[in-house]
Coordinates of C-alpha atoms and ligand atoms in Angstrom, one line a residue:
M1 CA -88.5 209.3 82.3
L2 CA -91.6 208.0 83.3
N3 CA -92.3 208.2 79.5
E4 CA -89.6 206.5 79.1
L5 CA -89.9 203.2 81.1
E6 CA -94.2 203.6 79.8
R7 CA -92.6 203.4 76.0
L8 CA -89.9 200.8 77.1
E9 CA -92.7 198.3 79.1
T10 CA -94.8 198.5 75.5
A11 CA -92.1 197.2 73.6
A12 CA -90.6 194.9 76.2
R13 CA -93.7 192.7 76.1
E14 CA -94.2 192.9 72.6
E15 CA -91.0 191.4 72.2
L16 CA -92.0 188.7 74.5
G17 CA -94.5 187.8 72.9
S18 CA -92.6 187.4 69.7
A19 CA -90.2 185.3 71.1
G20 CA -90.7 181.8 69.5
S21 CA -87.2 180.2 70.9
A22 CA -85.0 179.5 73.8
A23 CA -82.4 181.4 71.7
E24 CA -84.6 184.2 71.3
L25 CA -85.9 184.3 74.5
E26 CA -82.3 184.7 75.9
T27 CA -81.5 187.9 73.6
W28 CA -85.0 189.3 75.0
R29 CA -83.4 188.7 78.3
V30 CA -79.6 190.3 77.8
R31 CA -81.5 193.3 76.2
Y32 CA -83.9 194.2 79.0
L33 CA -83.3 192.5 82.2
G34 CA -79.5 192.1 81.7
K35 CA -76.9 194.7 83.5
K36 CA -76.3 196.6 80.7
S37 CA -80.3 197.3 79.9
V38 CA -81.8 200.2 79.6
L39 CA -83.9 199.2 82.6
T40 CA -81.2 198.3 84.6
G41 CA -79.1 201.8 83.5
A42 CA -82.2 204.0 84.7
L43 CA -82.6 201.8 88.0
R44 CA -78.8 202.8 88.6
S45 CA -79.2 206.5 87.3
L46 CA -82.2 206.8 90.3
A47 CA -79.0 207.7 92.8
A48 CA -78.6 211.2 91.0
L49 CA -82.1 212.5 91.3
P50 CA -83.7 214.4 93.6
A51 CA -85.4 212.3 96.8
E52 CA -89.5 212.9 95.4
E53 CA -88.7 212.2 92.2
R54 CA -86.1 209.7 92.9
K55 CA -89.0 207.8 95.2
T56 CA -91.9 207.8 92.3
L57 CA -89.4 206.8 89.2
G58 CA -87.8 204.0 91.9
A59 CA -91.5 202.5 92.8
R60 CA -92.4 202.6 88.8
A61 CA -89.2 201.5 87.5
N62 CA -89.4 198.3 90.1
A63 CA -92.8 197.2 89.3
V64 CA -91.7 197.3 85.5
K65 CA -88.3 194.8 86.3
M66 CA -90.4 192.7 88.6
D67 CA -93.3 192.7 85.7
L68 CA -90.9 191.6 82.8
Q69 CA -89.3 189.5 85.4
T70 CA -93.0 187.0 85.5
R71 CA -93.3 187.2 82.2
Y72 CA -90.2 186.0 81.6
A73 CA -90.7 182.9 83.9
E74 CA -93.7 182.5 82.2
K75 CA -93.0 182.6 78.8
Q76 CA -89.4 180.4 79.9
E77 CA -91.5 177.5 81.0
S78 CA -94.3 177.3 78.3
L79 CA -91.4 177.1 75.7
S80 CA -89.9 174.1 77.4
L81 CA -93.4 172.8 77.6
D82 CA -93.8 173.4 73.4
S83 CA -90.2 171.7 73.2
I84 CA -91.5 168.6 75.2
D85 CA -94.9 168.7 72.8
Q86 CA -93.0 168.8 70.1
S87 CA -90.6 166.1 70.6
L88 CA -92.6 163.8 71.7
G89 CA -95.3 164.4 68.4
R90 CA -91.3 163.7 66.5
A91 CA -91.3 159.9 68.5
A92 CA -95.1 159.1 67.3
L93 CA -95.2 157.5 70.9
D94 CA -98.3 155.0 70.3
V95 CA -99.8 154.2 74.1
T96 CA -102.1 151.0 72.4
L97 CA -99.3 149.2 71.3
P98 CA -98.6 145.8 73.3
G99 CA -95.3 145.7 75.1
R100 CA -92.4 143.4 74.7
P101 CA -92.7 140.2 76.5
A102 CA -89.7 139.7 79.2
L103 CA -87.0 136.9 78.4
Y104 CA -87.2 134.1 81.5
G105 CA -84.6 131.6 81.6
R106 CA -84.5 127.9 81.2
L107 CA -82.2 125.3 81.3
H108 CA -79.9 124.7 78.8
P109 CA -81.1 121.1 77.4
I110 CA -77.7 119.4 77.9
T111 CA -78.7 120.6 81.6
Q112 CA -81.9 119.0 81.5
V113 CA -80.9 115.5 80.3
F114 CA -78.3 115.7 82.6
H115 CA -80.7 116.0 85.2
E116 CA -82.9 113.1 83.4
I117 CA -79.8 110.8 83.7
C118 CA -79.2 112.1 87.8
A119 CA -82.5 111.0 88.3
V120 CA -82.5 107.2 86.5
F121 CA -79.4 106.3 88.2
S122 CA -80.4 107.8 91.8
H123 CA -83.6 105.8 91.5
M124 CA -81.4 102.3 91.3
G125 CA -79.3 103.8 94.1
F126 CA -76.1 105.7 92.5
Q127 CA -74.6 108.6 94.2
V128 CA -74.4 111.6 92.3
I129 CA -70.2 112.8 92.5
E130 CA -68.3 115.3 91.0
G131 CA -64.7 115.4 89.8
P132 CA -61.6 117.7 88.5
E133 CA -61.3 118.7 85.0
V134 CA -58.0 119.6 85.2
E135 CA -56.5 115.8 85.5
R136 CA -53.1 114.2 86.1
D137 CA -52.0 111.9 83.5
Y138 CA -51.4 109.5 86.2
Y139 CA -55.8 109.7 86.6
N140 CA -56.7 110.1 82.8
F141 CA -54.2 107.2 81.6
E142 CA -51.8 105.6 83.7
A143 CA -54.1 104.2 86.8
L144 CA -56.6 103.0 84.3
N145 CA -53.9 100.9 82.0
I146 CA -53.2 103.5 79.5
P147 CA -49.2 104.2 80.3
Q148 CA -46.7 106.5 78.3
D149 CA -46.8 105.1 74.9
H150 CA -49.4 102.9 75.1
P151 CA -51.1 102.6 72.0
A152 CA -54.8 103.3 73.5
R153 CA -53.4 107.0 74.1
D154 CA -55.1 107.7 70.8
M155 CA -58.3 107.0 71.3
F156 CA -58.2 109.9 73.7
A157 CA -56.6 112.2 71.7
T158 CA -55.3 115.2 74.5
L159 CA -55.3 118.9 75.2
W160 CA -52.3 118.9 77.6
I161 CA -51.8 121.6 80.1
D162 CA -48.0 120.7 80.5
T163 CA -45.8 120.0 78.0
A164 CA -43.3 117.7 79.7
Q165 CA -44.5 113.7 79.8
S166 CA -44.6 112.5 83.4
R167 CA -47.5 111.2 85.7
D168 CA -48.0 114.3 87.3
S169 CA -48.6 116.4 83.9
R170 CA -51.4 118.1 84.0
L171 CA -54.6 117.4 81.1
L172 CA -58.0 118.6 80.4
R173 CA -59.7 115.3 81.2
T174 CA -60.9 113.4 78.3
H175 CA -63.2 111.1 79.7
T176 CA -64.8 111.2 83.4
S177 CA -62.9 108.0 83.6
P178 CA -60.5 109.2 86.5
M179 CA -62.8 109.4 88.8
Q180 CA -63.0 105.2 89.3
V181 CA -59.5 105.4 90.3
R182 CA -60.2 108.7 92.5
L183 CA -62.9 107.2 94.2
M184 CA -61.6 103.8 94.7
E185 CA -59.1 104.9 96.0
K186 CA -60.8 107.0 98.7
Q187 CA -63.5 104.5 99.5
K188 CA -63.6 100.7 99.6
P189 CA -66.6 98.8 98.4
P190 CA -69.3 98.5 98.4
L191 CA -69.5 101.5 95.8
R192 CA -72.1 102.5 93.4
F193 CA -71.2 105.8 91.5
I194 CA -71.8 108.2 88.7
V195 CA -70.2 111.1 87.9
P196 CA -71.7 114.2 85.2
G197 CA -68.9 116.0 83.6
R198 CA -67.4 117.8 81.5
T199 CA -64.4 116.4 79.1
Y200 CA -62.0 117.7 76.6
R201 CA -60.6 116.1 73.4
Y202 CA -58.5 117.6 70.8
E203 CA -60.2 116.7 68.0
A204 CA -61.9 118.1 64.8
T205 CA -65.6 118.7 65.2
D206 CA -68.7 117.3 63.0
A207 CA -72.7 116.6 63.5
T208 CA -71.8 114.1 66.5
H209 CA -68.4 115.1 67.8
D210 CA -67.2 118.0 69.5
W211 CA -64.2 119.3 71.1
M212 CA -66.0 119.7 74.7
F213 CA -68.9 117.7 75.9
H214 CA -69.9 115.9 78.8
Q215 CA -70.1 112.7 80.0
V216 CA -71.4 110.6 82.9
E217 CA -69.1 107.8 84.3
G218 CA -70.8 105.0 86.3
L219 CA -69.4 102.7 88.5
A220 CA -69.9 99.8 90.7
V221 CA -67.7 97.7 93.1
D222 CA -69.2 94.7 95.1
S223 CA -68.5 91.0 96.1
D224 CA -70.3 89.5 93.5
I225 CA -71.1 91.8 90.6
T226 CA -71.5 90.6 86.5
L227 CA -71.7 91.8 83.3
R228 CA -75.4 90.9 83.7
D229 CA -75.4 93.6 86.4
L230 CA -74.4 95.7 83.6
K231 CA -76.3 94.9 80.6
E232 CA -79.4 94.7 83.2
T233 CA -78.5 98.5 84.4
L234 CA -77.7 100.0 81.3
F235 CA -81.1 98.8 79.8
E236 CA -83.0 100.0 82.8
F237 CA -81.1 103.6 81.8
C238 CA -82.2 102.7 78.1
R239 CA -85.9 102.4 79.2
G240 CA -86.0 105.0 81.5
I241 CA -84.5 108.1 79.3
F242 CA -85.7 106.5 75.1
G243 CA -89.0 104.5 76.6
R244 CA -89.8 101.0 75.8
D245 CA -89.7 100.8 71.8
T246 CA -86.9 103.2 70.9
G247 CA -83.9 100.2 69.9
V248 CA -81.1 99.0 71.6
R249 CA -77.9 98.2 70.7
F250 CA -75.1 96.0 73.3
R251 CA -71.4 95.5 71.3
C252 CA -68.2 94.2 72.7
D253 CA -65.5 96.7 72.3
Y254 CA -62.4 97.6 73.4
F255 CA -60.6 99.7 76.5
P256 CA -57.8 99.4 78.5
F257 CA -59.4 99.8 81.7
V258 CA -62.4 97.1 81.4
E259 CA -62.4 93.1 80.3
P260 CA -64.8 92.3 78.4
G261 CA -65.7 96.1 77.4
G262 CA -68.8 96.5 75.5
E263 CA -70.5 99.5 73.7
V264 CA -74.3 100.4 73.7
S265 CA -75.6 102.1 70.6
I266 CA -79.5 103.8 70.1
E267 CA -81.7 103.1 67.5
C268 CA -81.0 106.5 64.9
V269 CA -83.8 109.2 65.6
Q270 CA -83.4 110.9 62.5
C271 CA -83.8 107.7 60.2
K272 CA -85.4 105.0 62.3
G273 CA -82.3 103.1 61.3
A274 CA -82.5 103.5 57.7
G275 CA -79.0 105.2 57.7
C276 CA -78.5 109.0 57.6
R277 CA -75.7 111.6 58.0
L278 CA -76.4 112.0 61.7
C279 CA -75.8 108.2 62.0
K280 CA -73.3 108.0 59.1
G281 CA -75.4 105.5 57.1
S282 CA -75.2 102.8 60.3
G283 CA -78.7 103.8 61.8
W284 CA -77.0 103.7 65.5
L285 CA -75.6 106.3 67.6
E286 CA -73.1 105.1 70.1
I287 CA -74.0 106.6 73.5
L288 CA -71.6 104.9 75.8
G289 CA -68.8 102.5 76.2
C290 CA -68.5 100.1 79.6
G291 CA -67.2 96.8 80.7
M292 CA -66.2 94.6 83.8
V293 CA -63.4 96.4 85.6
Y294 CA -59.9 95.2 84.9
P295 CA -58.7 93.1 87.8
N296 CA -55.4 95.6 88.3
V297 CA -57.3 98.7 88.0
L298 CA -58.6 97.3 91.5
S299 CA -55.9 96.2 92.7
G300 CA -54.0 99.3 91.7
C301 CA -56.3 101.1 93.5
G302 CA -55.9 98.7 96.9
I303 CA -59.1 96.8 96.5
D304 CA -58.6 92.8 95.7
P305 CA -60.0 91.9 92.5
T306 CA -60.6 88.0 94.0
V307 CA -62.9 89.4 96.3
Y308 CA -64.4 92.2 94.5
S309 CA -65.3 93.4 91.0
G310 CA -67.0 95.7 89.8
F311 CA -68.4 97.7 86.7
A312 CA -67.9 100.7 85.0
F313 CA -69.3 103.0 82.0
G314 CA -68.8 106.2 80.3
M315 CA -71.8 107.8 78.4
G316 CA -72.3 110.5 75.8
V317 CA -74.6 113.4 77.5
E318 CA -74.7 115.0 73.7
R319 CA -75.1 111.7 72.3
I320 CA -78.3 111.1 74.5
T321 CA -79.8 114.7 74.2
I322 CA -79.1 114.4 70.5
L323 CA -81.1 111.2 70.2
R324 CA -83.8 112.3 73.3
H325 CA -85.1 115.0 71.5
G326 CA -84.5 114.7 67.4
V327 CA -81.2 117.4 66.9
D328 CA -79.5 117.2 63.9
D329 CA -75.9 118.6 64.9
I330 CA -73.8 118.3 67.9
R331 CA -72.9 122.1 67.1
H332 CA -76.1 123.6 67.8
F333 CA -75.5 123.1 71.4
Y334 CA -73.1 125.5 72.3
S335 CA -74.1 127.7 69.0
G336 CA -75.2 130.5 71.6
D337 CA -78.6 130.3 68.8
F338 CA -81.4 131.4 71.0
R339 CA -84.1 130.3 68.1
F340 CA -82.4 126.2 68.9
L341 CA -82.6 126.6 72.7
R342 CA -86.3 128.2 73.7
Q343 CA -87.1 124.8 72.0
F344 CA -86.9 123.0 74.7
Ligands
FA5_401 C1 -64.6 106.7 77.0 O1 -64.3 107.9 76.7 C2 -64.2 105.8 78.1 N1 -64.0 106.5 79.2 C3 -66.1 104.9 78.3 C4 -65.8 104.3 79.5 C5 -66.3 104.3 80.8 C6 -65.7 103.0 79.3 C7 -66.2 102.8 81.2 C8 -65.1 101.4 80.0 C9 -65.5 101.8 80.8 P1 -65.1 106.9 74.6 O2 -64.1 107.9 73.5 O3 -66.6 106.0 73.7 O4 -65.0 105.8 75.8 O5 -66.7 108.2 74.7 C10 -67.9 107.3 75.6 C11 -68.9 108.5 75.1 O6 -68.9 109.6 74.9 C12 -69.6 108.2 73.5 O7 -70.4 106.6 73.4 C13 -69.5 108.9 73.2 O8 -71.4 109.3 73.4 C14 -69.4 110.4 74.1 N2 -68.4 110.8 72.9 C15 -66.8 111.2 73.1 N3 -66.5 111.2 71.9 C16 -67.0 112.7 71.7 C17 -66.8 113.6 71.0 N4 -66.0 114.4 70.9 N5 -68.2 114.6 71.0 C18 -69.7 114.1 71.8 N6 -69.3 113.2 72.2 C19 -68.4 112.2 72.7

């Protein structure tokens, strides 16, 4: 039996040396250390031997078993290190390559221009306030002199939330002008506010029109506000945002809630007034509508039009950003294209 143990040990060591994979090592373990292995069988059969022989053979068999277990553990570790080395070799890790730069967040160009617009008006003494994007027919139209079936409703193609038409019907506000009414209902003159926010229109998109865009409404009401105040405020604003050398044009326009009404346009940045796709050949890009608040809009909000007067304006923030940064199409702003957004 002693000889048999010697042969077993020699064979086990040789086979372990040539095991080159985890699967071969497992086959080896089952053969030499498993429950049905020769060694386990030899250890079991010791019980039947005389005491003296059992002592000698038992000690030897245990020593062989422990030696094989130690060698097995060492082999297991070396095979697993080999496999890590192999997989690292396959991945061809080059620690000298430069790292990938982290992407930093930044403000959207529209948000940046919002901040610039608010800063210019804050310097002129205007307070900033926000209003609801889901509005009532009453605030978006009726209180602004645009009752049901008034043809001026066509100026504001509307996305309705409620289909039944009444003064309480909900809609996505088509402009920020409803906040004129909400402000005048709540507070009495003197008033000087701007209202930045999102607006929605059910209209086709092109280079200068989107179905969702941003406006900044302005409202000033006091005892001696005139058209001259309106024009000077808006020219000061244009100088603040576009500098002194950019052409600014003030023309008459119609809005049911102001009289007289006007619009301001800025010289097209792309063609410098010569005419191009962006300005539709006119050389100018309209940025805002404005005017003196209609007397019955004032009285509808409980403000006496014989004592007070006011001016209002509503400007398109995307159009201003287009002109400010020389962007050639409004649809870039919400395309989610980082190549475009990273430029600001
Ligand atoms: C109005 O929305 C009026 N509420 C403005 C106003 C306020 C007039 C107070 C008088 C007194 P208008 O529809 O023209 O007006 O829009 C105002 C500005 O919003 C436009 O000059 C333009 O810059 C921008 N705008 C209008 N429609 C779009 C659109 N579809 N996409 C992008 N910008 C637009």
